[in-house]
CSV table of C-alpha atoms and ligand atoms in Angstrom, one decimal:
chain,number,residue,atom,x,y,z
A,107,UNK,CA,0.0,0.0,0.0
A,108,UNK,CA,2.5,2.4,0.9
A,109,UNK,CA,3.6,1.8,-2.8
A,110,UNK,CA,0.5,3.9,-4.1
A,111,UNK,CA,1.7,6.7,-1.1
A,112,UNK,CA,4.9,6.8,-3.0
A,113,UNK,CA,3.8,6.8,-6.1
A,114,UNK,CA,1.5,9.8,-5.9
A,115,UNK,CA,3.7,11.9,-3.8
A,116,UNK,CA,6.8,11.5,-6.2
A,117,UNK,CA,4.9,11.7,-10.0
A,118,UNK,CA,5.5,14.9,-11.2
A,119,UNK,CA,5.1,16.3,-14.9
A,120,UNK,CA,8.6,15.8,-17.1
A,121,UNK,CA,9.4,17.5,-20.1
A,122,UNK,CA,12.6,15.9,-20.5
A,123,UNK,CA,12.9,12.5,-21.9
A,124,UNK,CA,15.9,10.0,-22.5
A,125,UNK,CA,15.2,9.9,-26.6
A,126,UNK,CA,17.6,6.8,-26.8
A,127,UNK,CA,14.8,4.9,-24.1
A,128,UNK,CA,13.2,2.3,-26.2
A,129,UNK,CA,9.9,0.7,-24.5
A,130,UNK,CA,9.4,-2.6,-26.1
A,131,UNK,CA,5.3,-3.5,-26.8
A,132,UNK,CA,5.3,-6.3,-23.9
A,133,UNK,CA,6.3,-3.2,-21.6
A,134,UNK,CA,3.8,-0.8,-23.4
A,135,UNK,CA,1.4,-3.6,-22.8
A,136,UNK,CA,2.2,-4.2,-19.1
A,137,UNK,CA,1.2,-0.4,-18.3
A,138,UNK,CA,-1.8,-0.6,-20.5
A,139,UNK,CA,-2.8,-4.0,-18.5
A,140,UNK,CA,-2.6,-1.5,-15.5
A,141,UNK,CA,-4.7,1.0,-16.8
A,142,UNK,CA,-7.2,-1.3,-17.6
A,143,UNK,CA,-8.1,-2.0,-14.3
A,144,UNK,CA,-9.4,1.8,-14.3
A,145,UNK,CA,-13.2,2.1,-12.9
A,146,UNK,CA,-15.8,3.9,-15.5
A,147,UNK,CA,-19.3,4.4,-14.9
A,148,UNK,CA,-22.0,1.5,-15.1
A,149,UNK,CA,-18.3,-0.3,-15.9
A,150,UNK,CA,-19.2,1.2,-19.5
A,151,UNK,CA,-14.6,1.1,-20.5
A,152,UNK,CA,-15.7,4.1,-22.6
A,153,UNK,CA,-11.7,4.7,-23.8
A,154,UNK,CA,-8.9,3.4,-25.4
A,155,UNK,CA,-5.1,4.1,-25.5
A,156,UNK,CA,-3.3,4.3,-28.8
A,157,UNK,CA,0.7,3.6,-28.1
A,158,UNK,CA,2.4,6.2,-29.8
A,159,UNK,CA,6.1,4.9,-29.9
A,160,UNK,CA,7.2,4.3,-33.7
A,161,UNK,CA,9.5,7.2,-34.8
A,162,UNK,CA,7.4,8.3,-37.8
A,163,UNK,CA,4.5,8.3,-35.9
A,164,UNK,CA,5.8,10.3,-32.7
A,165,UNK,CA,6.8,12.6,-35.5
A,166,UNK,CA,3.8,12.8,-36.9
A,167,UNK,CA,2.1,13.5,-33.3
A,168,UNK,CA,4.9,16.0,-32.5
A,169,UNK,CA,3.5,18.3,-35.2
A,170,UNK,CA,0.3,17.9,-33.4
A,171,UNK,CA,0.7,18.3,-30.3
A,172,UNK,CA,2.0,21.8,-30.6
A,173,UNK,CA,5.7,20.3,-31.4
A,174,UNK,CA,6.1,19.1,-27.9
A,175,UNK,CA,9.6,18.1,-27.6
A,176,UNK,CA,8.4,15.3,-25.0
A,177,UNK,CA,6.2,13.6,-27.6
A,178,UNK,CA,9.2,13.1,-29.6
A,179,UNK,CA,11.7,11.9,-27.3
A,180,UNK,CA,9.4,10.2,-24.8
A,181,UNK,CA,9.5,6.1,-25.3
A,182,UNK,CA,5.7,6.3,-25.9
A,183,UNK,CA,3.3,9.2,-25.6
A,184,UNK,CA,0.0,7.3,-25.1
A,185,UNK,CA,-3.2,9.4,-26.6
A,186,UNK,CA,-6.0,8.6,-24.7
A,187,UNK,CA,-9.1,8.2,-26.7
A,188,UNK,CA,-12.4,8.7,-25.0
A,189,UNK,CA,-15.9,7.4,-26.7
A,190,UNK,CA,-18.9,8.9,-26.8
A,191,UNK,CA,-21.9,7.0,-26.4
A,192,UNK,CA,-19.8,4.0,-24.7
A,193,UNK,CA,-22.4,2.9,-22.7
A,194,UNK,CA,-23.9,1.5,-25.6
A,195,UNK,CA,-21.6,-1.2,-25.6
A,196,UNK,CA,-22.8,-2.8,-22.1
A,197,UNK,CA,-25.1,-5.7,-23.2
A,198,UNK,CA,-21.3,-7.1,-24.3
A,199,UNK,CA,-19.3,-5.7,-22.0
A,200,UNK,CA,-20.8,-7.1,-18.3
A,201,UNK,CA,-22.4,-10.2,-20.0
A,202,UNK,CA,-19.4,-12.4,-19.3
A,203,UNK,CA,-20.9,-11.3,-15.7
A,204,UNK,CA,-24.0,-12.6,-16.6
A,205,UNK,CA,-22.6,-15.7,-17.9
A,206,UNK,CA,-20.6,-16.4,-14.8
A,207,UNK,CA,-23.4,-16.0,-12.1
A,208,UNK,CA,-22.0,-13.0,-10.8
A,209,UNK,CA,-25.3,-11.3,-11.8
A,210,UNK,CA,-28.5,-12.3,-12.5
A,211,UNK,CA,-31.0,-11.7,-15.7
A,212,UNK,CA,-32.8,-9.2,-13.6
A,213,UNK,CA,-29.7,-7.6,-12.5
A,214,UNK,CA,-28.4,-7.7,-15.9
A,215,UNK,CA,-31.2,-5.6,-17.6
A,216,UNK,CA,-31.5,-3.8,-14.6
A,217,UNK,CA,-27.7,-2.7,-15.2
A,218,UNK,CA,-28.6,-1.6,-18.7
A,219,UNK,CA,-32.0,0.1,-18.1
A,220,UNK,CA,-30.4,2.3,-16.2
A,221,UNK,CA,-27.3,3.6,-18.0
A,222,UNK,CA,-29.7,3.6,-21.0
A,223,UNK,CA,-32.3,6.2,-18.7
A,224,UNK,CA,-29.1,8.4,-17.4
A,225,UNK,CA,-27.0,8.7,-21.0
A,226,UNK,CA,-30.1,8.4,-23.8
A,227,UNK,CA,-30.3,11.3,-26.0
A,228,UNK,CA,-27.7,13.8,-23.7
A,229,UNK,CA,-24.9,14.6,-25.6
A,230,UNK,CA,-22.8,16.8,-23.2
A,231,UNK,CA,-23.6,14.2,-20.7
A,232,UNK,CA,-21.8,11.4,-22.7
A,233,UNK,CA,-19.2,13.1,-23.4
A,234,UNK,CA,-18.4,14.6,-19.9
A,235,UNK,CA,-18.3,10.4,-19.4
A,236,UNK,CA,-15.5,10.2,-22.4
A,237,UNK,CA,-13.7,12.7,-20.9
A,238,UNK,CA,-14.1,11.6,-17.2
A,239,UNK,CA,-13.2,8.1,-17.8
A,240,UNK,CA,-10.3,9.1,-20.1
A,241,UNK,CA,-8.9,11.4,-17.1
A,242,UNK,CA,-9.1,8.5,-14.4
A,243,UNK,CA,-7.5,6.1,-17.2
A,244,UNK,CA,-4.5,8.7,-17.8
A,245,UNK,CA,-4.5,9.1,-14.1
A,246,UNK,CA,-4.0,5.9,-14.0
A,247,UNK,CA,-1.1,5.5,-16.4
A,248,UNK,CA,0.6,8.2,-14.5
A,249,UNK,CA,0.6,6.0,-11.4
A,250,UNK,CA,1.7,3.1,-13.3
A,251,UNK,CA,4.2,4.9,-14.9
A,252,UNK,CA,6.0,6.1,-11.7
A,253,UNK,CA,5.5,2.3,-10.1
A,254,UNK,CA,7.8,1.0,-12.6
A,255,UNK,CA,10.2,4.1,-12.2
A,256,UNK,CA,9.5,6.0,-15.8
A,257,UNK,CA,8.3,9.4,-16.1
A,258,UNK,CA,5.0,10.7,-17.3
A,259,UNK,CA,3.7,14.1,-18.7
A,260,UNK,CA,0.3,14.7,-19.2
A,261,UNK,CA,-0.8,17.4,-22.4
A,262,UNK,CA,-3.8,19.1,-23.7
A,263,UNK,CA,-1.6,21.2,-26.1
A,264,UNK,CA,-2.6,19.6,-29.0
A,265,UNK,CA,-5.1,19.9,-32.3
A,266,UNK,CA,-7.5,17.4,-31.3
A,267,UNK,CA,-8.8,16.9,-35.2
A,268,UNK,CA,-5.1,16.2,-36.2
A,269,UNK,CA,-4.4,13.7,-33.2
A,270,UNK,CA,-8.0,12.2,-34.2
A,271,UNK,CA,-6.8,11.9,-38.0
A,272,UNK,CA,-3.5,10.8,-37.5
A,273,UNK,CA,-4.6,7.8,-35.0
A,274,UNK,CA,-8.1,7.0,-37.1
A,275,UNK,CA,-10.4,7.8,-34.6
A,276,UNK,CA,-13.9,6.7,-35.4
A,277,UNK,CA,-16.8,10.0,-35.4
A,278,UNK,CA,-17.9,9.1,-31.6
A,279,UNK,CA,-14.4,9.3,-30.2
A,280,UNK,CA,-12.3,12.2,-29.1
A,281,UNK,CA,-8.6,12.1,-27.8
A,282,UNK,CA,-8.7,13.1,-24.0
A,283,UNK,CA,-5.1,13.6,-23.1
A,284,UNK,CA,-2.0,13.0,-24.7
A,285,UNK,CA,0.5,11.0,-21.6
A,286,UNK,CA,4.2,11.2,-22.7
A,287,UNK,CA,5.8,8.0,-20.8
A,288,UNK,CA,9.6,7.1,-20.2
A,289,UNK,CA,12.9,7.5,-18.5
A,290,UNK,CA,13.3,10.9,-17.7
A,291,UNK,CA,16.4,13.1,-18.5
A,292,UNK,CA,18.0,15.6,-16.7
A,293,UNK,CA,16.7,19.3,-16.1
A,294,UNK,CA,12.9,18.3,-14.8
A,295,UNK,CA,11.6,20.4,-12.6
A,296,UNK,CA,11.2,19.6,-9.1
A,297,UNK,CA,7.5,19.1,-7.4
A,298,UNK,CA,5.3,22.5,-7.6
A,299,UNK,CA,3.5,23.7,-5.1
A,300,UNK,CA,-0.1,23.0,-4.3
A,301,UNK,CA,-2.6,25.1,-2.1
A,302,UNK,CA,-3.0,24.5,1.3
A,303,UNK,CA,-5.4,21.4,2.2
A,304,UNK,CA,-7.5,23.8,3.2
A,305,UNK,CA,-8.3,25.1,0.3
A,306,UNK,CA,-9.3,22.5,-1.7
A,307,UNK,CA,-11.7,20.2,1.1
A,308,UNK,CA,-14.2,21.8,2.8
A,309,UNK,CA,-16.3,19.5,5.4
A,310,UNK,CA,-20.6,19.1,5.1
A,311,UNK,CA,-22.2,20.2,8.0
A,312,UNK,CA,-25.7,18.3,9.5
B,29,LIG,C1,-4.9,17.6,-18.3
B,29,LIG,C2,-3.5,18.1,-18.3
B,29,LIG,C3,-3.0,18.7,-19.4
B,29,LIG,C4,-1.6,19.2,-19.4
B,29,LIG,N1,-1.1,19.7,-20.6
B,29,LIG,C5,0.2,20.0,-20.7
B,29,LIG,C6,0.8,20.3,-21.9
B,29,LIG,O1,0.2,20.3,-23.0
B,29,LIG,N2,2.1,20.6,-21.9
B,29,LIG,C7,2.9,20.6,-20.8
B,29,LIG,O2,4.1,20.9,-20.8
B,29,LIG,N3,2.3,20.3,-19.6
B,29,LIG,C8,1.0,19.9,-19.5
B,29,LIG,N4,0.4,19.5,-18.3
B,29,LIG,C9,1.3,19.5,-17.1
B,29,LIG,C10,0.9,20.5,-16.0
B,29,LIG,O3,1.4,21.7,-16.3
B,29,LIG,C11,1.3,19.9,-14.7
B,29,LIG,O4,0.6,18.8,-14.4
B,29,LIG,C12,1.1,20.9,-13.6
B,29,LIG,O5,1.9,22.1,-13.7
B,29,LIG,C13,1.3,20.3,-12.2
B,29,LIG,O6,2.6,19.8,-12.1
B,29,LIG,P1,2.9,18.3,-11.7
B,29,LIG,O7,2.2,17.4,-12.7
B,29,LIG,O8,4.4,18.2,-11.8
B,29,LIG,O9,2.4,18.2,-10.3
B,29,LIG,C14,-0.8,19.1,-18.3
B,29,LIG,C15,-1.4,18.4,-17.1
B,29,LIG,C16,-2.7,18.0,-17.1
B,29,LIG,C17,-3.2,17.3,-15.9
């Protein structure tokens, strides 16, 4: 446990990247296997990772991201692809939990009722899910990343209709974040400050 203490308190953002740090795909996989385990809503797995580590196509995701050195140099930059609409997928996605026993028929349409009530017909709504899912899934890269001693650094500096082109996104998908992963190179900047706890909990009151 005091792992997950460790790894939150020492990730911090890194521009700098060993460019000569090759990931191979079984490690690229191992992280993804991580991030898999990621909770989403109704268990709807509304995103994807494509593994940007070829050296044509980090090129190609250089230009952009706003020519980020990091996406360039970085072993992998991982775009995280959020999809709209995901919880359109559930009848296949929980019933392997159905066909275990771990739920029943009732619970089972039950499970699908309901995220079809919540998500039907409210377009912000599922894309606020894309977008939440895909942050918890990059948060969870980030964590990962820093349990295996790499560096991550997260980016929004990008032109989302270029990233979606240049990794084939389908029309109800839409990249999240972009997560540059590897070994880190000299010159990072140290942890930044944060505001006081107090700031950012404030307690209910009965
Ligand atoms: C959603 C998100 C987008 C970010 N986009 C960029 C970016 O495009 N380029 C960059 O250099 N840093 C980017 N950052 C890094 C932030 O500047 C950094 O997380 C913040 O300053 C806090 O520093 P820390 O991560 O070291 O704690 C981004 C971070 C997040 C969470």
């Amino acid at each position: 446990m005091n792992d997950v203490f460790s790894a939150i308190n020492h990730r911090t953002s890194a521009n700098n990247f060993d460019p000569a740090h090759v990931m191979s795909v079984d490690e690229i996989t191992e992280l993804a296997q991580f991030t898999n385990q990621t909770p989403t809503s109704f268990n709807q797995q509304n995103w994807r990772l494509v593994a940007v580590h070829t050296p044509g196509a980090k090129l190609r995701l250089k230009a952009a991201a706003s020519n980020q050195p990091k996406v360039g140099d970085a072993a992998v930059t991982f775009v995280v692809v959020g999809k709209i609409g995901g919880y359109k997928d559930l009848p296949v996605l929980i019933k392997p939990m159905l066909d275990s026993g771990q739920i029943d028929q009732a619970a089972y349409d039950g499970w699908i009722k309901m995220a079809n009530g919540l998500y039907e017909g409210k377009d912000q709504f599922q894309r606020d899910e894309a977008v939440r899912s895909g942050a918890l899934a990059a948060m969870t890269i980030m964590l990962a990343a820093q349990g295996k001693g790499l560096a991550s650094g997260a980016m929004i500096g990008f032109d989302p209709v270029a990233v979606s082109a240049e990794c084939k996104l389908a029309s109800n998908e839409i990249p999240v974040m972009l997560l540059a992963v590897g070994r880190p190179a000299p010159g990072n900047w140290p942890r930044k400050v944060r505001r006081d706890v107090g700031a950012i909990v404030s307690f209910s009151a009965d």
